[in-house]
Short mmCIF file of C-alpha atoms and ligand atoms in Angstrom, two decimals:
data_model
loop_
_atom_site.label_atom_id
_atom_site.label_comp_id
_atom_site.label_asym_id
_atom_site.label_seq_id
_atom_site.Cartn_x
_atom_site.Cartn_y
_atom_site.Cartn_z
CA MET W 1 32.61 -21.94 -28.41
CA PHE W 2 29.25 -22.37 -26.73
CA PRO W 3 26.82 -19.45 -27.05
CA LYS W 4 26.96 -16.68 -24.48
CA HIS W 5 23.52 -15.37 -25.42
CA ARG W 6 20.80 -17.88 -24.74
CA PRO W 7 17.27 -16.65 -25.48
CA ARG W 8 16.06 -20.07 -24.34
CA ARG W 9 16.85 -19.06 -20.72
CA LEU W 10 13.64 -17.06 -20.76
CA ARG W 11 11.57 -19.89 -22.22
CA SER W 12 12.33 -22.52 -19.62
CA HIS W 13 9.18 -22.21 -17.50
CA PRO W 14 5.57 -21.31 -18.32
CA GLN W 15 5.53 -18.53 -15.71
CA LEU W 16 8.74 -17.08 -17.08
CA ARG W 17 7.25 -17.16 -20.57
CA ARG W 18 4.21 -15.32 -19.24
CA MET W 19 6.46 -12.64 -17.75
CA VAL W 20 8.21 -11.84 -21.00
CA GLN W 21 5.16 -12.04 -23.25
CA GLU W 22 5.01 -8.91 -25.43
CA HIS W 23 1.51 -8.97 -26.87
CA VAL W 24 -1.85 -10.07 -25.66
CA LEU W 25 -5.24 -10.64 -27.24
CA THR W 26 -8.28 -9.70 -25.18
CA THR W 27 -12.02 -9.80 -25.76
CA ASN W 28 -11.91 -5.98 -25.81
CA ASP W 29 -10.16 -6.17 -29.17
CA LEU W 30 -12.96 -8.02 -30.96
CA ILE W 31 -15.74 -6.83 -33.26
CA TYR W 32 -18.32 -9.36 -34.52
CA PRO W 33 -19.95 -8.97 -37.97
CA LEU W 34 -23.66 -9.76 -38.42
CA PHE W 35 -25.85 -10.00 -41.54
CA ALA W 36 -29.43 -8.73 -41.25
CA VAL W 37 -32.18 -9.90 -43.60
CA PRO W 38 -35.93 -9.19 -43.71
CA GLY W 39 -38.40 -11.58 -42.12
CA GLU W 40 -38.93 -13.19 -38.76
CA GLY W 41 -37.48 -16.24 -37.11
CA PHE W 42 -35.13 -16.58 -40.05
CA ALA W 43 -31.61 -18.01 -39.81
CA LYS W 44 -29.79 -19.35 -42.83
CA GLU W 45 -26.21 -20.55 -42.67
CA VAL W 46 -23.93 -19.08 -45.33
CA LYS W 47 -22.70 -22.04 -47.39
CA SER W 48 -19.12 -20.86 -47.69
CA MET W 49 -18.96 -19.67 -44.05
CA PRO W 50 -19.86 -22.47 -41.61
CA GLY W 51 -21.12 -20.96 -38.35
CA VAL W 52 -22.11 -17.64 -39.95
CA TYR W 53 -25.78 -16.89 -40.64
CA GLN W 54 -28.05 -14.44 -42.39
CA LEU W 55 -30.44 -13.48 -39.59
CA SER W 56 -33.78 -11.73 -39.35
CA ILE W 57 -33.88 -8.85 -36.90
CA ASP W 58 -35.38 -10.81 -33.99
CA LYS W 59 -32.50 -13.30 -34.37
CA ILE W 60 -29.97 -10.47 -34.67
CA VAL W 61 -31.20 -9.19 -31.32
CA GLU W 62 -30.76 -12.63 -29.72
CA GLU W 63 -27.29 -12.81 -31.20
CA ALA W 64 -26.45 -9.31 -29.97
CA LYS W 65 -27.37 -10.32 -26.42
CA GLU W 66 -25.11 -13.36 -26.64
CA VAL W 67 -22.25 -11.28 -28.05
CA TYR W 68 -22.67 -8.74 -25.24
CA ASP W 69 -22.79 -11.49 -22.59
CA LEU W 70 -19.53 -12.87 -23.97
CA GLY W 71 -17.94 -9.49 -23.26
CA ILE W 72 -17.42 -8.51 -26.90
CA PRO W 73 -17.79 -4.71 -27.01
CA ALA W 74 -19.10 -4.23 -30.54
CA ILE W 75 -20.83 -5.67 -33.59
CA ILE W 76 -20.72 -4.47 -37.19
CA LEU W 77 -23.98 -4.73 -39.11
CA PHE W 78 -24.42 -5.53 -42.79
CA GLY W 79 -27.83 -5.60 -44.44
CA ILE W 80 -29.40 -7.60 -47.24
CA PRO W 81 -32.52 -5.71 -48.38
CA ALA W 82 -35.64 -7.28 -49.87
CA ASP W 83 -35.24 -5.15 -53.00
CA LYS W 84 -32.22 -3.72 -54.76
CA ASP W 85 -32.20 -0.86 -57.28
CA GLY W 86 -29.92 1.54 -59.13
CA ASP W 87 -30.18 4.21 -56.41
CA ALA W 88 -29.44 1.83 -53.51
CA THR W 89 -32.66 3.00 -51.86
CA GLY W 90 -32.39 0.29 -49.22
CA ALA W 91 -29.11 1.79 -48.00
CA TRP W 92 -30.36 5.27 -47.10
CA HIS W 93 -34.04 4.67 -46.37
CA ASP W 94 -34.95 5.31 -42.73
CA HIS W 95 -36.70 1.95 -42.66
CA GLY W 96 -33.84 0.14 -44.35
CA ILE W 97 -32.87 -3.25 -43.00
CA VAL W 98 -29.69 -2.04 -41.27
CA GLN W 99 -31.48 0.96 -39.76
CA GLN W 100 -34.16 -1.36 -38.35
CA ALA W 101 -31.55 -3.77 -37.05
CA ALA W 102 -29.53 -0.99 -35.41
CA THR W 103 -32.61 0.40 -33.66
CA ALA W 104 -33.67 -3.05 -32.47
CA VAL W 105 -30.22 -3.91 -31.11
CA LYS W 106 -29.74 -0.55 -29.38
CA THR W 107 -33.17 -0.90 -27.77
CA ALA W 108 -32.51 -4.43 -26.50
CA VAL W 109 -28.80 -4.12 -25.66
CA PRO W 110 -28.06 -0.39 -25.23
CA ASP W 111 -24.49 -0.93 -24.05
CA LEU W 112 -23.38 -2.94 -27.08
CA ILE W 113 -21.59 -0.69 -29.57
CA VAL W 114 -23.26 -0.90 -32.96
CA ILE W 115 -21.02 -0.18 -35.94
CA VAL W 116 -22.72 -0.02 -39.33
CA ASP W 117 -21.07 -0.68 -42.67
CA THR W 118 -21.77 2.30 -44.90
CA CYS W 119 -21.67 1.18 -48.52
CA LEU W 120 -24.07 0.69 -51.40
CA CYS W 121 -23.03 -2.70 -52.81
CA GLU W 122 -25.55 -4.69 -50.78
CA TYR W 123 -28.32 -2.39 -52.01
CA THR W 124 -27.58 -1.75 -55.68
CA SER W 125 -29.09 -4.03 -58.33
CA HIS W 126 -25.66 -4.30 -60.02
CA GLY W 127 -23.74 -4.96 -56.79
CA HIS W 128 -21.24 -2.11 -57.15
CA CYS W 129 -20.33 0.18 -54.26
CA GLY W 130 -21.74 3.32 -55.90
CA TYR W 131 -23.60 5.00 -58.71
CA LEU W 132 -23.09 3.88 -62.29
CA GLN W 133 -23.84 5.88 -65.42
CA VAL W 134 -27.14 4.63 -66.84
CA GLY W 135 -26.30 1.83 -69.26
CA ASP W 136 -22.75 1.34 -67.93
CA LEU W 137 -21.79 -2.31 -68.10
CA THR W 138 -18.17 -1.91 -67.05
CA GLY W 139 -18.69 -0.95 -63.41
CA ARG W 140 -16.91 2.42 -63.45
CA VAL W 141 -18.50 3.88 -60.35
CA LEU W 142 -19.13 7.66 -60.44
CA ASN W 143 -17.32 9.09 -57.44
CA ASP W 144 -19.01 12.36 -56.50
CA PRO W 145 -22.65 11.40 -57.05
CA THR W 146 -21.93 8.37 -54.85
CA LEU W 147 -20.72 10.66 -52.05
CA GLU W 148 -24.17 12.23 -51.83
CA LEU W 149 -25.77 8.82 -51.34
CA LEU W 150 -23.18 7.77 -48.77
CA LYS W 151 -23.81 10.95 -46.82
CA LYS W 152 -27.55 10.28 -46.81
CA THR W 153 -26.93 6.67 -45.81
CA ALA W 154 -24.66 7.60 -42.89
CA VAL W 155 -27.07 10.21 -41.53
CA SER W 156 -29.98 7.80 -41.67
CA GLN W 157 -27.87 5.12 -39.95
CA ALA W 158 -26.91 7.58 -37.20
CA ARG W 159 -30.58 8.52 -36.79
CA SER W 160 -31.42 4.83 -36.34
CA GLY W 161 -29.08 4.62 -33.34
CA ALA W 162 -25.80 3.42 -34.82
CA ASP W 163 -22.80 4.35 -32.65
CA ILE W 164 -20.07 4.26 -35.30
CA ILE W 165 -20.20 4.80 -39.06
CA ALA W 166 -17.85 2.60 -41.11
CA PRO W 167 -17.68 3.62 -44.77
CA SER W 168 -16.25 0.80 -46.91
CA GLY W 169 -16.72 1.86 -50.52
CA MET W 170 -13.26 3.38 -51.16
CA MET W 171 -14.69 6.49 -52.85
CA ASP W 172 -12.36 9.49 -52.89
CA GLY W 173 -13.44 12.00 -50.26
CA PHE W 174 -15.98 9.74 -48.57
CA VAL W 175 -14.80 10.49 -45.05
CA GLN W 176 -15.07 14.24 -45.61
CA ALA W 177 -18.52 13.93 -47.17
CA ILE W 178 -19.85 11.71 -44.40
CA ARG W 179 -18.30 13.87 -41.67
CA ALA W 180 -19.97 16.94 -43.16
CA GLY W 181 -23.31 15.14 -43.43
CA LEU W 182 -23.17 13.86 -39.85
CA ASP W 183 -22.16 17.28 -38.48
CA GLU W 184 -24.92 19.11 -40.38
CA ALA W 185 -27.45 16.65 -38.98
CA GLY W 186 -26.22 17.17 -35.41
CA PHE W 187 -24.20 13.95 -35.11
CA GLU W 188 -20.86 15.59 -34.32
CA GLU W 189 -20.20 12.95 -31.66
CA ILE W 190 -20.52 9.93 -33.96
CA PRO W 191 -17.07 8.55 -34.88
CA ILE W 192 -16.05 7.37 -38.34
CA LEU W 193 -14.16 4.11 -38.71
CA SER W 194 -12.86 4.35 -42.26
CA TYR W 195 -12.05 1.32 -44.37
CA ALA W 196 -8.98 3.34 -45.32
CA ALA W 197 -6.81 0.73 -47.00
CA LYS W 198 -9.14 -1.77 -48.61
CA TYR W 199 -7.74 -3.99 -51.33
CA ALA W 200 -9.49 -5.53 -54.34
CA SER W 201 -9.26 -9.01 -52.86
CA ALA W 202 -10.39 -12.50 -53.78
CA TYR W 203 -10.70 -13.12 -50.02
CA TYR W 204 -14.10 -11.36 -50.02
CA GLY W 205 -15.71 -14.18 -52.01
CA PRO W 206 -17.62 -15.84 -49.13
CA PHE W 207 -18.79 -12.45 -47.83
CA ARG W 208 -20.39 -11.76 -51.17
CA ASP W 209 -22.34 -15.02 -50.76
CA ALA W 210 -23.40 -13.84 -47.31
CA ALA W 211 -24.31 -10.31 -48.40
CA GLU W 212 -25.52 -11.28 -51.87
CA SER W 213 -23.36 -8.45 -53.22
CA THR W 214 -21.29 -9.99 -56.00
CA PRO W 215 -20.99 -7.41 -58.82
CA GLN W 216 -23.20 -8.45 -61.75
CA PHE W 217 -20.49 -7.30 -64.18
CA GLY W 218 -17.03 -5.77 -63.99
CA ASP W 219 -15.07 -5.82 -60.73
CA ARG W 220 -14.10 -3.43 -57.95
CA ARG W 221 -10.59 -2.62 -59.18
CA THR W 222 -11.44 0.95 -60.17
CA TYR W 223 -12.10 1.80 -56.52
CA GLN W 224 -10.49 -0.82 -54.26
CA MET W 225 -6.68 -0.91 -54.03
CA ASP W 226 -4.26 -2.99 -56.06
CA PRO W 227 -2.78 -5.79 -53.89
CA ALA W 228 0.60 -4.92 -55.38
CA ASN W 229 0.70 -1.55 -53.59
CA GLY W 230 1.95 -0.71 -50.11
CA GLN W 231 2.95 2.93 -50.30
CA GLU W 232 -0.46 3.79 -51.66
CA ALA W 233 -2.04 2.60 -48.40
CA LEU W 234 -0.15 5.38 -46.64
CA LYS W 235 -1.55 7.92 -49.07
CA GLU W 236 -5.08 6.60 -48.45
CA ILE W 237 -4.75 6.85 -44.67
CA GLU W 238 -3.17 10.29 -44.86
CA LEU W 239 -6.20 11.53 -46.80
CA ASP W 240 -8.69 9.84 -44.47
CA ILE W 241 -6.99 11.35 -41.42
CA ALA W 242 -7.07 14.79 -43.03
CA GLU W 243 -10.75 14.29 -43.83
CA GLY W 244 -11.58 13.54 -40.22
CA ALA W 245 -11.47 9.77 -39.75
CA ASP W 246 -11.40 8.69 -36.09
CA MET W 247 -10.19 5.12 -36.69
CA LEU W 248 -8.60 3.40 -39.66
CA MET W 249 -9.07 -0.08 -41.05
CA VAL W 250 -6.82 -2.33 -43.10
CA LYS W 251 -8.57 -5.05 -45.08
CA PRO W 252 -7.99 -7.95 -45.65
CA ALA W 253 -5.67 -8.75 -42.77
CA LEU W 254 -3.66 -11.94 -43.28
CA ALA W 255 -2.00 -11.22 -46.60
CA TYR W 256 -1.61 -7.56 -45.52
CA MET W 257 0.20 -7.82 -42.17
CA ASP W 258 2.87 -5.45 -43.51
CA ILE W 259 0.19 -2.86 -44.26
CA ILE W 260 -1.24 -3.15 -40.73
CA TRP W 261 2.28 -2.58 -39.40
CA ARG W 262 3.01 0.38 -41.68
CA VAL W 263 -0.33 2.04 -40.98
CA LYS W 264 0.15 1.63 -37.24
CA GLN W 265 3.61 3.21 -37.45
CA ALA W 266 2.25 6.11 -39.50
CA THR W 267 -0.66 7.16 -37.28
CA ASN W 268 -1.74 7.72 -33.69
CA LEU W 269 -5.31 6.74 -34.50
CA PRO W 270 -6.62 3.32 -33.50
CA VAL W 271 -6.07 0.76 -36.27
CA ALA W 272 -8.52 -2.03 -37.02
CA ALA W 273 -7.75 -5.15 -39.05
CA TYR W 274 -10.57 -6.95 -40.90
CA ASN W 275 -10.00 -10.70 -40.75
CA VAL W 276 -12.21 -11.21 -43.79
CA SER W 277 -14.58 -13.93 -44.89
CA GLY W 278 -12.13 -15.91 -47.04
CA GLU W 279 -9.61 -15.99 -44.20
CA TYR W 280 -12.32 -17.37 -41.92
CA SER W 281 -13.50 -19.92 -44.46
CA MET W 282 -10.00 -21.31 -45.01
CA ILE W 283 -9.50 -21.97 -41.31
CA LYS W 284 -13.01 -23.42 -40.98
CA ALA W 285 -12.56 -25.72 -43.95
CA ALA W 286 -9.25 -27.07 -42.67
CA ALA W 287 -10.66 -27.44 -39.16
CA LEU W 288 -13.76 -29.30 -40.37
CA ASN W 289 -11.46 -31.70 -42.20
CA GLY W 290 -9.53 -32.30 -39.01
CA TRP W 291 -6.37 -30.94 -40.62
CA ILE W 292 -5.60 -28.22 -38.08
CA ASP W 293 -6.29 -27.44 -34.44
CA GLU W 294 -8.95 -24.74 -34.92
CA GLN W 295 -8.63 -23.09 -31.52
CA ARG W 296 -4.85 -22.80 -31.64
CA VAL W 297 -4.81 -21.61 -35.25
CA VAL W 298 -7.50 -18.98 -34.62
CA MET W 299 -5.84 -17.64 -31.48
CA GLU W 300 -2.41 -17.55 -33.13
CA THR W 301 -3.89 -15.69 -36.11
CA LEU W 302 -5.68 -13.11 -33.98
CA LEU W 303 -2.61 -12.59 -31.81
CA GLY W 304 -0.62 -12.11 -35.00
CA PHE W 305 -2.85 -9.17 -35.94
CA LYS W 306 -2.15 -7.60 -32.54
CA ARG W 307 1.59 -8.11 -32.97
CA ALA W 308 1.36 -6.50 -36.42
CA GLY W 309 -0.13 -3.43 -34.75
CA ALA W 310 -3.89 -3.85 -34.88
CA ASP W 311 -5.78 -2.34 -31.96
CA LEU W 312 -9.08 -3.87 -33.05
CA ILE W 313 -9.98 -7.00 -35.03
CA LEU W 314 -13.17 -7.52 -36.99
CA THR W 315 -13.57 -11.26 -37.13
CA TYR W 316 -16.17 -14.00 -37.64
CA HIS W 317 -14.20 -15.96 -35.01
CA ALA W 318 -15.05 -13.35 -32.35
CA LYS W 319 -17.57 -15.42 -30.37
CA ASP W 320 -15.33 -18.50 -30.34
CA ALA W 321 -12.30 -16.42 -29.38
CA ALA W 322 -14.21 -14.73 -26.56
CA ARG W 323 -15.20 -18.16 -25.22
CA TRP W 324 -11.65 -19.46 -25.45
CA LEU W 325 -10.34 -16.34 -23.72
CA GLY W 326 -12.77 -17.16 -20.92
C1 LIG S 401 -18.62 -3.89 -48.84
C2 LIG S 401 -17.83 -4.79 -47.98
C3 LIG S 401 -17.14 -5.97 -48.33
C4 LIG S 401 -16.64 -6.51 -47.15
C5 LIG S 401 -17.01 -5.65 -46.12
N1 LIG S 401 -17.72 -4.58 -46.65
C6 LIG S 401 -17.00 -6.72 -49.58
C7 LIG S 401 -16.62 -6.19 -50.86
O1 LIG S 401 -15.90 -5.21 -51.02
O2 LIG S 401 -17.06 -6.86 -51.80
C8 LIG S 401 -15.86 -7.80 -47.08
C9 LIG S 401 -15.86 -8.47 -45.78
C10 LIG S 401 -15.42 -9.89 -45.80
O3 LIG S 401 -14.97 -10.45 -46.81
O4 LIG S 401 -15.52 -10.50 -44.74
N2 LIG S 401 -17.96 -2.87 -49.48
ZN1 LIG S 402 -19.33 -1.88 -51.10
#
């Protein structure tokens, strides 16, 4: 008549709840994204991302110190160059904005892990993640010529002091190409965090405001994955593992919790989830309207990524979360 099994028995006291808690979020899990721009003393808030700024390198360094003091182990750097062109020169130039930022951060805060995003979209005049045929107005990125540029970019980033290379362009064979480039240049010890399963998502909108990388024409659907596909993510990670990836990323995170779970089940490599710009902006917007409890919603969301199988979380909430974790 009355139930014999009573899960509520283990929920009756806060200490008891603590004892049976299965997952935990810690500051160790967090990676904080930063956007570097040329100039000095420059900080401009991104309109669609309250609390996130484009920062000149001196400000990036200040921020890096704060991040380190909060106990966050790593940042990921994105760069917005002064000039963009068809060859993405700003991406692979030794004095590129990200290279300068990486060197400055590693000099000031040597123990903070610096991850760099390795892609061309912030540096190409058309905003695509690779090479286009001259005159192409459809955005069909040429795969293999792009690999050469990515290789050059990764090597120059490693030379600037970056600790981890994170290729995000979804080109076929990019992990293999970058691994070969790094090894030839003597950077055998530098790990690759591959954006292995990256979907063509509307959730990147605010990021493209921040990075000024909205494609001028076409879209990214010929290289990023179709949101309708799950199995295909497993194919992508299988290839990246075979090519030598050290860590794998799923992106975005919230609408792709099943993918995080499936990737985690399919590999022994560390899995990172990218809690992307649009996911951040939605929480911020609701919080600023007083519609939700920001702290509780953020912590529940981040814990959800851990429960789904993420070992690491790239998130614009990282500094707040680190503070709330104490
Ligand atoms: C570049 C890149 C993107 C993001 C990270 N690296 C955007 C894109 O593909 O347009 C998105 C991050 C975010 O939305 O927070 N390839
Ligand atoms: Zn890109």
